[in-house]
mmCIF file of C-alpha atoms and ligand atoms in Angstrom:
data_model
loop_
_atom_site.group_PDB
_atom_site.id
_atom_site.type_symbol
_atom_site.label_atom_id
_atom_site.label_comp_id
_atom_site.label_asym_id
_atom_site.label_seq_id
_atom_site.Cartn_x
_atom_site.Cartn_y
_atom_site.Cartn_z
ATOM 1 C CA MET A 1 -78.748 -17.289 25.440
ATOM 2 C CA ALA A 2 -80.647 -19.526 23.045
ATOM 3 C CA ILE A 3 -84.210 -20.102 24.174
ATOM 4 C CA HIS A 4 -84.625 -23.543 25.626
ATOM 5 C CA THR A 5 -87.783 -25.585 25.683
ATOM 6 C CA VAL A 6 -88.556 -27.468 28.875
ATOM 7 C CA LEU A 7 -91.124 -30.242 28.932
ATOM 8 C CA VAL A 8 -92.796 -30.346 32.342
ATOM 9 C CA THR A 9 -94.578 -33.574 33.236
ATOM 10 C CA GLY A 10 -97.209 -33.073 35.939
ATOM 11 C CA GLY A 11 -97.087 -29.329 35.262
ATOM 12 C CA ALA A 12 -100.739 -28.748 36.227
ATOM 13 C CA GLY A 13 -100.130 -30.015 39.781
ATOM 14 C CA TYR A 14 -99.118 -28.164 42.922
ATOM 15 C CA ILE A 15 -95.357 -27.975 42.496
ATOM 16 C CA GLY A 16 -95.466 -28.248 38.683
ATOM 17 C CA SER A 17 -97.671 -25.165 38.274
ATOM 18 C CA HIS A 18 -95.302 -23.085 40.405
ATOM 19 C CA ALA A 19 -92.378 -24.428 38.372
ATOM 20 C CA CYS A 20 -94.118 -23.338 35.167
ATOM 21 C CA VAL A 21 -94.313 -19.760 36.509
ATOM 22 C CA GLU A 22 -90.611 -19.699 37.372
ATOM 23 C CA LEU A 23 -89.585 -21.322 34.082
ATOM 24 C CA LEU A 24 -91.648 -18.875 32.005
ATOM 25 C CA GLU A 25 -90.289 -15.945 34.011
ATOM 26 C CA ALA A 26 -86.741 -17.243 33.507
ATOM 27 C CA GLY A 27 -87.323 -17.138 29.729
ATOM 28 C CA PHE A 28 -87.870 -20.826 28.935
ATOM 29 C CA ASN A 29 -90.531 -22.139 26.576
ATOM 30 C CA VAL A 30 -92.766 -24.474 28.557
ATOM 31 C CA VAL A 31 -94.618 -27.579 27.378
ATOM 32 C CA VAL A 32 -96.817 -29.299 29.959
ATOM 33 C CA VAL A 33 -97.839 -32.959 29.796
ATOM 34 C CA ASP A 34 -100.364 -33.908 32.473
ATOM 35 C CA ASN A 35 -103.203 -36.442 32.576
ATOM 36 C CA LEU A 36 -105.076 -34.248 35.116
ATOM 37 C CA SER A 37 -105.516 -37.246 37.440
ATOM 38 C CA ASN A 38 -104.774 -35.009 40.428
ATOM 39 C CA SER A 39 -105.084 -31.486 39.061
ATOM 40 C CA ASN A 40 -107.272 -28.932 37.357
ATOM 41 C CA PRO A 41 -106.322 -27.194 34.087
ATOM 42 C CA GLU A 42 -107.402 -23.912 35.692
ATOM 43 C CA SER A 43 -103.965 -23.914 37.352
ATOM 44 C CA LEU A 44 -102.358 -23.529 33.926
ATOM 45 C CA ALA A 45 -104.790 -20.785 32.889
ATOM 46 C CA ARG A 46 -103.702 -18.919 36.007
ATOM 47 C CA VAL A 47 -100.005 -19.538 35.349
ATOM 48 C CA GLN A 48 -100.474 -17.839 31.986
ATOM 49 C CA LYS A 49 -102.473 -14.976 33.503
ATOM 50 C CA LEU A 50 -99.840 -14.474 36.169
ATOM 51 C CA THR A 51 -96.879 -14.419 33.824
ATOM 52 C CA GLY A 52 -98.527 -12.888 30.749
ATOM 53 C CA LYS A 53 -96.856 -15.710 28.798
ATOM 54 C CA SER A 54 -98.309 -18.758 27.114
ATOM 55 C CA LEU A 55 -97.380 -22.398 27.410
ATOM 56 C CA ALA A 56 -98.339 -25.519 25.468
ATOM 57 C CA PHE A 57 -100.512 -28.056 27.286
ATOM 58 C CA TYR A 58 -101.168 -31.699 26.367
ATOM 59 C CA GLU A 59 -103.650 -33.762 28.369
ATOM 60 C CA VAL A 60 -101.667 -36.968 28.014
ATOM 61 C CA ASP A 61 -100.590 -39.766 30.335
ATOM 62 C CA ILE A 62 -96.802 -40.162 30.331
ATOM 63 C CA ARG A 63 -97.312 -43.929 29.954
ATOM 64 C CA ASP A 64 -98.872 -43.322 26.527
ATOM 65 C CA LYS A 65 -95.635 -43.745 24.595
ATOM 66 C CA GLN A 66 -96.932 -42.851 21.126
ATOM 67 C CA SER A 67 -98.620 -39.627 22.238
ATOM 68 C CA LEU A 68 -95.570 -38.647 24.275
ATOM 69 C CA SER A 69 -93.310 -39.323 21.328
ATOM 70 C CA ASP A 70 -95.513 -37.180 19.060
ATOM 71 C CA ILE A 71 -95.162 -34.302 21.547
ATOM 72 C CA PHE A 72 -91.350 -34.638 21.462
ATOM 73 C CA VAL A 73 -91.408 -34.487 17.651
ATOM 74 C CA LYS A 74 -93.629 -31.422 17.610
ATOM 75 C CA GLU A 75 -92.173 -29.423 20.519
ATOM 76 C CA MET A 76 -88.499 -30.474 20.441
ATOM 77 C CA PRO A 77 -87.733 -29.959 24.148
ATOM 78 C CA ASP A 78 -84.089 -30.050 25.270
ATOM 79 C CA THR A 79 -84.802 -30.654 28.967
ATOM 80 C CA VAL A 80 -87.484 -32.466 30.967
ATOM 81 C CA VAL A 81 -88.606 -31.622 34.490
ATOM 82 C CA HIS A 82 -90.491 -34.677 35.716
ATOM 83 C CA PHE A 83 -93.121 -34.064 38.405
ATOM 84 C CA ALA A 84 -95.804 -36.486 37.163
ATOM 85 C CA GLY A 85 -96.509 -39.125 39.747
ATOM 86 C CA LEU A 86 -98.768 -40.218 42.562
ATOM 87 C CA LYS A 87 -97.744 -39.090 46.049
ATOM 88 C CA ALA A 88 -100.042 -40.315 48.818
ATOM 89 C CA VAL A 89 -98.191 -42.671 51.160
ATOM 90 C CA GLY A 90 -101.352 -44.284 52.595
ATOM 91 C CA GLU A 91 -102.854 -44.902 49.151
ATOM 92 C CA SER A 92 -99.544 -46.404 48.012
ATOM 93 C CA CYS A 93 -99.773 -48.989 50.820
ATOM 94 C CA GLU A 94 -103.315 -49.903 49.733
ATOM 95 C CA GLN A 95 -102.609 -49.877 45.981
ATOM 96 C CA PRO A 96 -98.893 -50.548 45.449
ATOM 97 C CA HIS A 97 -99.409 -51.722 41.873
ATOM 98 C CA LEU A 98 -100.956 -48.381 40.947
ATOM 99 C CA TYR A 99 -97.954 -46.552 42.397
ATOM 100 C CA TYR A 100 -95.290 -48.685 40.741
ATOM 101 C CA HIS A 101 -97.145 -48.546 37.428
ATOM 102 C CA ASN A 102 -97.563 -44.790 37.481
ATOM 103 C CA ASN A 103 -94.287 -43.700 39.063
ATOM 104 C CA VAL A 104 -91.830 -46.372 37.931
ATOM 105 C CA PHE A 105 -93.270 -47.551 34.603
ATOM 106 C CA GLY A 106 -94.225 -43.947 33.780
ATOM 107 C CA THR A 107 -90.594 -42.889 34.191
ATOM 108 C CA LEU A 108 -89.379 -45.835 32.106
ATOM 109 C CA VAL A 109 -91.627 -44.782 29.223
ATOM 110 C CA LEU A 110 -90.594 -41.141 29.602
ATOM 111 C CA THR A 111 -86.872 -41.903 29.574
ATOM 112 C CA GLU A 112 -87.242 -44.296 26.619
ATOM 113 C CA VAL A 113 -88.908 -41.534 24.636
ATOM 114 C CA MET A 114 -86.295 -39.021 25.779
ATOM 115 C CA GLN A 115 -83.473 -41.345 24.752
ATOM 116 C CA ALA A 116 -85.082 -41.986 21.363
ATOM 117 C CA HIS A 117 -85.189 -38.229 20.729
ATOM 118 C CA GLN A 118 -81.736 -37.579 22.199
ATOM 119 C CA VAL A 119 -83.210 -35.407 24.962
ATOM 120 C CA LYS A 120 -80.968 -36.300 27.881
ATOM 121 C CA GLN A 121 -81.283 -33.557 30.497
ATOM 122 C CA LEU A 122 -83.668 -34.532 33.261
ATOM 123 C CA VAL A 123 -84.667 -33.044 36.611
ATOM 124 C CA PHE A 124 -86.553 -35.586 38.712
ATOM 125 C CA SER A 125 -88.863 -34.989 41.711
ATOM 126 C CA SER A 126 -87.514 -37.307 44.333
ATOM 127 C CA SER A 127 -88.277 -37.115 48.017
ATOM 128 C CA ALA A 128 -86.710 -37.201 51.466
ATOM 129 C CA THR A 129 -88.816 -40.345 51.964
ATOM 130 C CA VAL A 130 -86.118 -42.273 50.058
ATOM 131 C CA TYR A 131 -83.995 -42.087 53.214
ATOM 132 C CA GLY A 132 -84.727 -44.982 55.509
ATOM 133 C CA ILE A 133 -84.847 -45.097 59.267
ATOM 134 C CA THR A 134 -81.537 -43.934 60.679
ATOM 135 C CA ASP A 135 -80.280 -42.624 63.997
ATOM 136 C CA LYS A 136 -79.480 -39.308 62.282
ATOM 137 C CA THR A 137 -81.978 -36.439 62.207
ATOM 138 C CA GLN A 138 -80.088 -34.416 59.592
ATOM 139 C CA TYR A 139 -80.044 -36.152 56.221
ATOM 140 C CA SER A 140 -77.107 -35.841 53.823
ATOM 141 C CA GLU A 141 -77.187 -37.267 50.313
ATOM 142 C CA ASP A 142 -74.669 -39.979 51.177
ATOM 143 C CA LEU A 143 -76.955 -41.644 53.743
ATOM 144 C CA PRO A 144 -78.185 -45.059 52.651
ATOM 145 C CA ILE A 145 -81.497 -45.311 50.827
ATOM 146 C CA GLY A 146 -84.128 -47.350 52.634
ATOM 147 C CA ALA A 147 -87.646 -46.199 51.886
ATOM 148 C CA ILE A 148 -90.289 -47.726 54.141
ATOM 149 C CA ASN A 149 -93.455 -47.620 51.994
ATOM 150 C CA PRO A 150 -94.402 -48.262 48.340
ATOM 151 C CA TYR A 151 -94.479 -44.537 47.493
ATOM 152 C CA GLY A 152 -90.970 -44.033 48.867
ATOM 153 C CA ARG A 153 -89.755 -47.216 47.201
ATOM 154 C CA SER A 154 -91.172 -46.075 43.852
ATOM 155 C CA LYS A 155 -89.004 -42.934 44.162
ATOM 156 C CA ALA A 156 -85.962 -44.965 45.241
ATOM 157 C CA MET A 157 -86.451 -47.357 42.287
ATOM 158 C CA VAL A 158 -86.645 -44.464 39.838
ATOM 159 C CA GLU A 159 -83.459 -43.003 41.316
ATOM 160 C CA ASP A 160 -81.731 -46.381 40.732
ATOM 161 C CA ILE A 161 -83.013 -46.583 37.162
ATOM 162 C CA LEU A 162 -81.795 -43.069 36.394
ATOM 163 C CA ARG A 163 -78.378 -43.714 37.968
ATOM 164 C CA ASP A 164 -78.070 -46.851 35.822
ATOM 165 C CA LEU A 165 -78.937 -44.918 32.669
ATOM 166 C CA ALA A 166 -76.271 -42.306 33.403
ATOM 167 C CA GLU A 167 -73.732 -45.014 34.292
ATOM 168 C CA ALA A 168 -74.332 -46.814 30.984
ATOM 169 C CA ASP A 169 -73.418 -43.622 29.138
ATOM 170 C CA LYS A 170 -70.090 -43.469 30.966
ATOM 171 C CA ILE A 171 -69.215 -46.812 29.367
ATOM 172 C CA ALA A 172 -70.758 -46.180 25.944
ATOM 173 C CA LYS A 173 -69.427 -42.585 25.828
ATOM 174 C CA PRO A 174 -72.116 -41.172 23.519
ATOM 175 C CA ASP A 175 -71.769 -37.644 22.130
ATOM 176 C CA LYS A 176 -74.559 -36.519 24.392
ATOM 177 C CA PRO A 177 -74.541 -38.186 27.821
ATOM 178 C CA TRP A 178 -77.406 -38.114 30.309
ATOM 179 C CA LYS A 179 -77.369 -35.288 32.848
ATOM 180 C CA ILE A 180 -79.792 -36.007 35.649
ATOM 181 C CA ALA A 181 -80.559 -34.127 38.860
ATOM 182 C CA LEU A 182 -82.430 -36.124 41.502
ATOM 183 C CA LEU A 183 -83.974 -33.467 43.720
ATOM 184 C CA ARG A 184 -84.980 -34.819 47.125
ATOM 185 C CA TYR A 185 -87.676 -32.536 48.445
ATOM 186 C CA PHE A 186 -88.305 -32.122 52.147
ATOM 187 C CA ASN A 187 -91.761 -30.675 53.030
ATOM 188 C CA PRO A 188 -93.005 -28.233 50.371
ATOM 189 C CA ILE A 189 -95.672 -25.798 51.574
ATOM 190 C CA GLY A 190 -96.851 -22.286 50.693
ATOM 191 C CA ALA A 191 -98.113 -20.824 47.452
ATOM 192 C CA HIS A 192 -97.311 -18.144 44.906
ATOM 193 C CA GLU A 193 -97.529 -14.750 46.611
ATOM 194 C CA SER A 194 -100.225 -13.604 44.156
ATOM 195 C CA GLY A 195 -102.661 -16.110 45.682
ATOM 196 C CA LEU A 196 -103.576 -17.228 42.138
ATOM 197 C CA ILE A 197 -102.014 -20.695 42.359
ATOM 198 C CA GLY A 198 -101.504 -23.010 45.305
ATOM 199 C CA GLU A 199 -102.040 -26.496 46.674
ATOM 200 C CA ASP A 200 -105.515 -27.875 45.945
ATOM 201 C CA PRO A 201 -105.721 -31.360 47.463
ATOM 202 C CA ASN A 202 -108.504 -33.737 46.453
ATOM 203 C CA GLY A 203 -110.713 -34.563 49.441
ATOM 204 C CA THR A 204 -109.397 -34.306 52.988
ATOM 205 C CA PRO A 205 -105.719 -33.308 53.001
ATOM 206 C CA ASN A 206 -103.148 -35.759 54.368
ATOM 207 C CA ASN A 207 -100.473 -33.124 54.946
ATOM 208 C CA LEU A 208 -100.225 -30.771 57.860
ATOM 209 C CA MET A 209 -100.229 -27.354 56.188
ATOM 210 C CA PRO A 210 -103.288 -27.753 53.911
ATOM 211 C CA TYR A 211 -105.097 -29.375 56.843
ATOM 212 C CA VAL A 212 -104.338 -26.412 59.125
ATOM 213 C CA ALA A 213 -105.426 -23.997 56.379
ATOM 214 C CA GLN A 214 -108.749 -25.816 55.949
ATOM 215 C CA VAL A 215 -109.385 -25.745 59.709
ATOM 216 C CA ALA A 216 -108.639 -22.011 59.694
ATOM 217 C CA ILE A 217 -111.130 -21.360 56.873
ATOM 218 C CA GLY A 218 -113.793 -23.496 58.596
ATOM 219 C CA LYS A 219 -113.880 -26.350 56.054
ATOM 220 C CA LEU A 220 -112.613 -28.845 58.629
ATOM 221 C CA PRO A 221 -113.608 -28.759 62.303
ATOM 222 C CA GLN A 222 -110.395 -29.760 64.046
ATOM 223 C CA LEU A 223 -106.769 -30.699 63.457
ATOM 224 C CA SER A 224 -105.417 -33.869 65.033
ATOM 225 C CA VAL A 225 -101.823 -33.427 66.174
ATOM 226 C CA PHE A 226 -100.339 -36.864 65.626
ATOM 227 C CA GLY A 227 -98.429 -37.491 68.859
ATOM 228 C CA ASP A 228 -97.059 -35.207 71.561
ATOM 229 C CA ASP A 229 -94.724 -37.764 73.129
ATOM 230 C CA TYR A 230 -91.879 -37.727 70.588
ATOM 231 C CA PRO A 231 -88.362 -37.028 71.857
ATOM 232 C CA THR A 232 -88.482 -33.440 70.524
ATOM 233 C CA HIS A 233 -88.484 -30.120 72.417
ATOM 234 C CA ASP A 234 -92.303 -29.964 72.604
ATOM 235 C CA GLY A 235 -93.101 -33.631 71.933
ATOM 236 C CA THR A 236 -94.541 -33.102 68.419
ATOM 237 C CA GLY A 237 -92.973 -34.136 65.116
ATOM 238 C CA ILE A 238 -90.347 -31.935 63.470
ATOM 239 C CA ARG A 239 -90.011 -31.479 59.706
ATOM 240 C CA ASP A 240 -88.043 -29.283 57.324
ATOM 241 C CA TYR A 241 -90.701 -27.111 55.629
ATOM 242 C CA ILE A 242 -89.706 -25.389 52.403
ATOM 243 C CA HIS A 243 -91.562 -22.695 50.457
ATOM 244 C CA VAL A 244 -92.734 -24.056 47.093
ATOM 245 C CA ILE A 245 -91.202 -21.044 45.314
ATOM 246 C CA ASP A 246 -87.780 -21.730 46.845
ATOM 247 C CA LEU A 247 -88.249 -25.367 45.841
ATOM 248 C CA VAL A 248 -89.027 -24.672 42.184
ATOM 249 C CA LYS A 249 -86.144 -22.190 41.968
ATOM 250 C CA GLY A 250 -83.924 -25.165 42.823
ATOM 251 C CA HIS A 251 -85.110 -26.772 39.562
ATOM 252 C CA ILE A 252 -84.032 -23.761 37.496
ATOM 253 C CA LYS A 253 -80.661 -23.834 39.262
ATOM 254 C CA ALA A 254 -80.348 -27.529 38.424
ATOM 255 C CA ILE A 255 -81.052 -26.871 34.730
ATOM 256 C CA HIS A 256 -78.365 -24.178 34.714
ATOM 257 C CA ALA A 257 -75.984 -26.520 36.541
ATOM 258 C CA PHE A 258 -76.204 -29.036 33.672
ATOM 259 C CA ASN A 259 -73.594 -26.833 32.019
ATOM 260 C CA ASN A 260 -71.211 -26.811 34.979
ATOM 261 C CA ALA A 261 -68.378 -29.132 35.943
ATOM 262 C CA HIS A 262 -70.527 -31.502 37.995
ATOM 263 C CA PHE A 263 -72.473 -32.501 34.919
ATOM 264 C CA VAL A 264 -69.950 -32.360 32.069
ATOM 265 C CA GLU A 265 -69.542 -36.132 32.019
ATOM 266 C CA GLY A 266 -72.707 -38.240 31.914
ATOM 267 C CA ASN A 267 -73.875 -37.848 35.436
ATOM 268 C CA CYS A 268 -76.731 -38.361 37.807
ATOM 269 C CA LYS A 269 -76.597 -36.570 41.131
ATOM 270 C CA ALA A 270 -78.907 -36.331 44.126
ATOM 271 C CA TYR A 271 -79.461 -33.041 45.940
ATOM 272 C CA ASN A 272 -81.481 -32.318 49.052
ATOM 273 C CA LEU A 273 -83.835 -29.376 48.672
ATOM 274 C CA GLY A 274 -84.612 -28.300 52.210
ATOM 275 C CA ALA A 275 -83.894 -25.428 54.556
ATOM 276 C CA GLY A 276 -81.630 -27.316 56.925
ATOM 277 C CA ARG A 277 -83.763 -26.713 59.992
ATOM 278 C CA GLY A 278 -87.048 -28.048 61.294
ATOM 279 C CA TYR A 279 -90.245 -26.825 62.922
ATOM 280 C CA SER A 280 -92.558 -28.815 65.172
ATOM 281 C CA VAL A 281 -96.288 -29.259 64.582
ATOM 282 C CA LEU A 282 -97.064 -26.956 67.514
ATOM 283 C CA GLU A 283 -94.684 -24.299 66.148
ATOM 284 C CA ILE A 284 -96.506 -24.429 62.805
ATOM 285 C CA ILE A 285 -99.882 -24.009 64.526
ATOM 286 C CA LYS A 286 -98.570 -21.110 66.609
ATOM 287 C CA LYS A 287 -97.102 -19.335 63.583
ATOM 288 C CA PHE A 288 -100.333 -19.855 61.636
ATOM 289 C CA GLU A 289 -102.347 -18.291 64.468
ATOM 290 C CA GLU A 290 -99.900 -15.389 64.742
ATOM 291 C CA VAL A 291 -99.887 -14.614 61.005
ATOM 292 C CA THR A 292 -103.609 -15.039 60.320
ATOM 293 C CA GLY A 293 -105.189 -13.982 63.627
ATOM 294 C CA LYS A 294 -107.262 -17.197 63.497
ATOM 295 C CA THR A 295 -107.432 -19.756 66.276
ATOM 296 C CA ILE A 296 -106.659 -23.293 65.145
ATOM 297 C CA ASN A 297 -108.865 -25.830 66.879
ATOM 298 C CA TYR A 298 -106.701 -28.895 67.541
ATOM 299 C CA LYS A 299 -106.497 -31.951 69.740
ATOM 300 C CA ILE A 300 -103.635 -34.268 70.579
ATOM 301 C CA ALA A 301 -104.178 -37.618 68.853
ATOM 302 C CA PRO A 302 -102.162 -40.866 68.729
ATOM 303 C CA ARG A 303 -99.002 -41.000 66.630
ATOM 304 C CA ARG A 304 -99.557 -41.679 62.911
ATOM 305 C CA PRO A 305 -98.101 -45.080 61.939
ATOM 306 C CA GLY A 306 -94.846 -44.758 59.992
ATOM 307 C CA ASP A 307 -94.067 -41.187 61.149
ATOM 308 C CA LEU A 308 -90.568 -40.350 62.380
ATOM 309 C CA ALA A 309 -89.966 -37.957 65.274
ATOM 310 C CA GLU A 310 -87.676 -35.544 63.491
ATOM 311 C CA TYR A 311 -85.717 -35.039 60.303
ATOM 312 C CA PHE A 312 -84.380 -32.166 58.257
ATOM 313 C CA ALA A 313 -82.028 -31.622 55.342
ATOM 314 C CA ASN A 314 -78.356 -31.000 55.104
ATOM 315 C CA PRO A 315 -78.654 -28.610 52.103
ATOM 316 C CA GLU A 316 -74.890 -27.940 51.733
ATOM 317 C CA LEU A 317 -74.429 -29.865 48.487
ATOM 318 C CA ALA A 318 -77.163 -27.898 46.714
ATOM 319 C CA LEU A 319 -75.498 -24.692 47.896
ATOM 320 C CA GLN A 320 -72.060 -25.746 46.701
ATOM 321 C CA GLU A 321 -72.978 -27.317 43.359
ATOM 322 C CA LEU A 322 -76.276 -25.669 42.367
ATOM 323 C CA ASN A 323 -75.717 -22.334 44.086
ATOM 324 C CA TRP A 324 -79.147 -22.748 45.697
ATOM 325 C CA LYS A 325 -80.494 -22.142 49.169
ATOM 326 C CA VAL A 326 -83.852 -21.216 50.640
ATOM 327 C CA GLU A 327 -84.677 -17.541 50.884
ATOM 328 C CA LYS A 328 -88.170 -17.501 52.319
ATOM 329 C CA THR A 329 -89.123 -17.702 56.001
ATOM 330 C CA LEU A 330 -91.778 -19.636 57.908
ATOM 331 C CA HIS A 331 -93.733 -16.388 58.043
ATOM 332 C CA ASP A 332 -93.725 -16.258 54.205
ATOM 333 C CA MET A 333 -94.794 -19.906 53.972
ATOM 334 C CA VAL A 334 -97.733 -19.404 56.305
ATOM 335 C CA ALA A 335 -98.782 -16.000 54.920
ATOM 336 C CA ASP A 336 -98.735 -17.287 51.320
ATOM 337 C CA THR A 337 -100.647 -20.451 52.241
ATOM 338 C CA TRP A 338 -103.304 -18.347 53.928
ATOM 339 C CA ASN A 339 -103.459 -15.832 51.072
ATOM 340 C CA TRP A 340 -104.133 -18.701 48.620
ATOM 341 C CA GLN A 341 -106.575 -20.522 50.918
ATOM 342 C CA SER A 342 -108.615 -17.445 51.815
ATOM 343 C CA LYS A 343 -108.830 -16.216 48.212
ATOM 344 C CA ASN A 344 -109.693 -19.712 46.922
ATOM 345 C CA PRO A 345 -111.690 -21.501 49.644
ATOM 346 C CA GLN A 346 -112.769 -24.159 47.128
ATOM 347 C CA GLY A 347 -109.351 -24.386 45.458
ATOM 348 C CA TYR A 348 -109.649 -24.206 41.647
ATOM 349 C CA ARG A 349 -113.274 -25.434 41.663
HETATM 350 P P1 LIG B 401 -99.539 -33.161 42.377
HETATM 351 O O1 LIG B 401 -100.382 -34.383 42.510
HETATM 352 O O2 LIG B 401 -100.155 -31.854 42.694
HETATM 353 O O3 LIG B 401 -98.903 -33.098 40.920
HETATM 354 C C1 LIG B 401 -98.583 -34.233 40.165
HETATM 355 C C2 LIG B 401 -99.175 -34.027 38.782
HETATM 356 O O4 LIG B 401 -98.846 -35.154 37.967
HETATM 357 C C3 LIG B 401 -100.705 -33.917 38.794
HETATM 358 O O5 LIG B 401 -101.086 -32.767 38.028
HETATM 359 C C4 LIG B 401 -101.179 -35.198 38.128
HETATM 360 O O6 LIG B 401 -102.389 -35.008 37.417
HETATM 361 C C5 LIG B 401 -99.996 -35.532 37.223
HETATM 362 N N1 LIG B 401 -99.829 -36.950 36.905
HETATM 363 C C6 LIG B 401 -99.816 -38.004 37.768
HETATM 364 N N2 LIG B 401 -99.604 -39.146 37.094
HETATM 365 C C7 LIG B 401 -99.476 -38.813 35.771
HETATM 366 C C8 LIG B 401 -99.232 -39.548 34.589
HETATM 367 N N3 LIG B 401 -99.108 -40.885 34.604
HETATM 368 N N4 LIG B 401 -99.159 -38.886 33.416
HETATM 369 C C9 LIG B 401 -99.301 -37.530 33.375
HETATM 370 N N5 LIG B 401 -99.535 -36.793 34.461
HETATM 371 C C10 LIG B 401 -99.610 -37.418 35.654
HETATM 372 O O7 LIG B 401 -98.249 -33.401 43.286
HETATM 373 P P2 LIG B 401 -97.091 -32.379 43.704
HETATM 374 O O8 LIG B 401 -97.200 -32.142 45.159
HETATM 375 O O9 LIG B 401 -97.055 -31.244 42.762
HETATM 376 O O10 LIG B 401 -95.823 -33.316 43.491
HETATM 377 C C11 LIG B 401 -95.063 -33.301 42.299
HETATM 378 C C12 LIG B 401 -93.973 -34.337 42.385
HETATM 379 O O11 LIG B 401 -93.155 -34.066 43.527
HETATM 380 C C13 LIG B 401 -94.497 -35.767 42.564
HETATM 381 O O12 LIG B 401 -93.690 -36.629 41.794
HETATM 382 C C14 LIG B 401 -94.304 -36.030 44.048
HETATM 383 O O13 LIG B 401 -94.122 -37.386 44.319
HETATM 384 C C15 LIG B 401 -93.040 -35.229 44.331
HETATM 385 N N6 LIG B 401 -92.931 -34.831 45.732
HETATM 386 C C16 LIG B 401 -93.932 -34.106 46.307
HETATM 387 C C17 LIG B 401 -93.850 -33.757 47.648
HETATM 388 C C18 LIG B 401 -94.964 -32.984 48.312
HETATM 389 O O14 LIG B 401 -95.015 -32.942 49.551
HETATM 390 N N7 LIG B 401 -95.862 -32.331 47.588
HETATM 391 C C19 LIG B 401 -92.728 -34.136 48.405
HETATM 392 C C20 LIG B 401 -91.704 -34.865 47.779
HETATM 393 C C21 LIG B 401 -91.819 -35.198 46.430
HETATM 394 N N1 LIG B 402 -99.300 -34.039 61.102
HETATM 395 C C1 LIG B 402 -100.250 -33.874 62.119
HETATM 396 N N2 LIG B 402 -101.565 -33.823 61.762
HETATM 397 C C2 LIG B 402 -101.991 -33.912 60.464
HETATM 398 C C3 LIG B 402 -101.013 -34.079 59.449
HETATM 399 C C4 LIG B 402 -99.683 -34.135 59.813
HETATM 400 O O1 LIG B 402 -99.911 -33.781 63.305
HETATM 401 O O2 LIG B 402 -103.211 -33.877 60.212
HETATM 402 C C5 LIG B 402 -97.874 -34.071 61.473
HETATM 403 C C6 LIG B 402 -97.152 -35.351 61.066
HETATM 404 O O3 LIG B 402 -97.265 -36.312 62.090
HETATM 405 C C7 LIG B 402 -95.711 -34.846 60.864
HETATM 406 C C8 LIG B 402 -95.904 -33.407 60.354
HETATM 407 O O4 LIG B 402 -97.231 -33.033 60.753
HETATM 408 O O5 LIG B 402 -95.039 -34.774 62.107
HETATM 409 C C9 LIG B 402 -95.789 -33.280 58.835
HETATM 410 O O6 LIG B 402 -96.657 -34.228 58.237
HETATM 411 P P1 LIG B 402 -97.000 -34.198 56.674
HETATM 412 O O7 LIG B 402 -98.010 -35.280 56.417
HETATM 413 O O8 LIG B 402 -97.362 -32.811 56.260
HETATM 414 O O9 LIG B 402 -95.606 -34.518 55.980
HETATM 415 P P2 LIG B 402 -94.654 -35.818 56.084
HETATM 416 O O10 LIG B 402 -93.402 -35.325 56.700
HETATM 417 O O11 LIG B 402 -95.348 -36.862 56.892
HETATM 418 O O12 LIG B 402 -94.457 -36.206 54.659
#
């Protein structure tokens, strides 16, 4: 196989750094573009230590068209995996302009540069938040899109833009049509089993798993369980948690799938990346206590505005067309989170 070069936007971040490990181990050349707005370059030093392989890193904002274009000229990638973006729902409600500028305009600049250099294979980090409120708890890709906050809408808008790009190629019939995988992540947690890389949130975490881990290590005094009166088996919210390593393996599978029948004609397809089953907040706490031997101090608090009771993926399409499914268990997710947190109580700092 010819060696391919993958440009990874947002490669210094949580999911991006794990993707860099898997890409390097799968034999790809890796070029990272990250403005470090929510990450530390130490993650990339550790990726290289872990794999014994080197990658190219550019501290560049993807909205800086000239710098991005220069990187394409120098590195000649054939595929882009696009993680760069802002991801905090609450912040997106307070600063929608920031989110649309970064996530939507950033992707416009990226795809313009890609098109100009005839690089037309793209894997995009979408999210289960693009699905709106529905009476279904299991989400399939054909459900209508109806994001309910600016972050989710920024992802939905990018999906629309990318679908339109691929559609235009069906009419124009260029030699090299776009091939785009929209990967809709459910709830990524966990860390690389080495404990060298993991999730390092700025300030107090918004998400359940890093919050629980910081309570366990004594950095935070108490977890608030947001609601115990949902119509679920124990009253707490249910989500589809997925190990970050399983998640990033889905990206490699998507790159390989660009050569299969689903992508031979210019195409843009959405795939759920989830396990297909959910766990409640109390089940996560219980498993964390069981695996680590620590007691998690928690209290029941009011519901968090905007939260749904329960949802999880239908991951069948990814199995059929990408030959991907999760392999790791909740035990792995918790054990690897704890391994990372206990070895790096201050994250990368
Ligand atoms: P992260 O914040 O750890 O990583 C994102 C990276 O992108 C950071 O290193 C940041 O510095 C960089 N970045 C942001 N804006 C940039 C810009 N304009 N130019 C260059 N670099 C930029 O987040 P993550 O958890 O690794 O998420 C990666 C992607 O996956 C994001 O697009 C996010 O929306 C999406 N996603 C994440 C989750 C999740 O729960 N973590 C769920 C669904 C989707
Ligand atoms: N949650 C909680 N306390 C927290 C953070 C989250 O009870 O401090 C709950 C939240 O209400 C949801 C689940 O944990 O039911 C997962 O939330 P998270 O923010 O991790 O992911 P989301 O699915 O909201 O993107």
